[in-house]
Amino acid sequence: MTIRAGIFNRFVLTNLLSATNSVSSVSICSAFRHLNLRASGSNTAMIGSSSTVAALDDVVKQKKALRSKIRKELKSMDPILRSREDDAIQNLVLDAPWFKSCRRLCAYISCAALREVDTSKVLSHILEDSSQDIDSGTRKKLYVPRVEDKNSFMRMLNISRTDDLIANSMNILEPAPYDSTRNVPEDVMLANEPVDLILLPGLAFDKTGRRLGRGGGYYDAFLQRYLELAKDRNWNKPLFVALSYSAQIVDDGVIPVTPNDLPVDAVVSPTGIILTIPIENTVSS
């Protein structure tokens, strides 16, 4: 299989910038030289600038510190409060016009060990509707993640029932290689129709749409690939919606960003839906 150099380089760069451990500026410079990254205009200046390399190194450190802080807050969160916020967030999603109107969507399967906002109620609602004999015009087609390797490669595969899921090595549910009817599940990247909505997890969010992931780069890489697909096929961009506990909402500007970090369009918190204003992604120094 041939992988375009641009996509490969983006995946490697995303891994560098999203790493949980600090990456030295020397390592980043070496990676750039090894990949022979070429860009025009401001991108060339950005890569070649030693000050930008230092800024990238600083972003990695800031992300690591913020992840540590939010993880501690989530770990100390009262279980009763967590349950209440899970219910409130999922009810807001189920009642939202953009959810009711969507026909195809990607959504994560929540993992209690990662202390992600619960999605079981939302997913059950979708799968129950799909299994019932109802008007096909109101059914939703659901794609959920399957991690294929440790190089930030994740696919979104269609499921129609919970029997289509198995636990991976980390005990996280994901689509089996074959569904309950022994068919290979459809990959959203190979689908003939676009998704309307993508429900995203994360560690921290702000009201401008900045999102801090867990450092693996899986969602950033997937979203970039899907946006390229949508552009090639002249599809509308899907709505990016993040689900967040109260403790995960931080002040604007606290989350450092890089050119690879995509903003979300809305954040659903227990107190309501925050419609964000997309911001231009820049490297914070």
PDB file of C-alpha atoms in Angstrom, residues 107-109 143-147 154-157 173-175 219:
ATOM      1  CA  ALA A 107     -19.179   8.482  18.335  1.00  0.00           C
ATOM      2  CA  TYR A 108     -16.713   7.195  20.892  1.00  0.00           C
ATOM      3  CA  ILE A 109     -17.478   4.317  23.251  1.00  0.00           C
ATOM      4  CA  TYR A 143     -19.636   4.387  13.382  1.00  0.00           C
ATOM      5  CA  VAL A 144     -17.399   3.770  16.407  1.00  0.00           C
ATOM      6  CA  PRO A 145     -13.594   3.675  16.764  1.00  0.00           C
ATOM      7  CA  ARG A 146     -11.274   0.745  16.373  1.00  0.00           C
ATOM      8  CA  VAL A 147      -7.580   1.368  17.062  1.00  0.00           C
ATOM      9  CA  MET A 154      -7.788   4.609  14.113  1.00  0.00           C
ATOM     10  CA  ARG A 155     -10.757   3.614  11.960  1.00  0.00           C
ATOM     11  CA  MET A 156     -14.437   4.315  12.479  1.00  0.00           C
ATOM     12  CA  LEU A 157     -16.497   1.201  11.740  1.00  0.00           C
ATOM     13  CA  LEU A 173     -14.987  -1.997  23.612  1.00  0.00           C
ATOM     14  CA  GLU A 174     -14.508  -1.665  19.875  1.00  0.00           C
ATOM     15  CA  PRO A 175     -15.923  -3.215  16.692  1.00  0.00           C
ATOM     16  CA  TYR A 219      -8.585  11.636  16.861  1.00  0.00           C
TER      17      TYR A 219
END
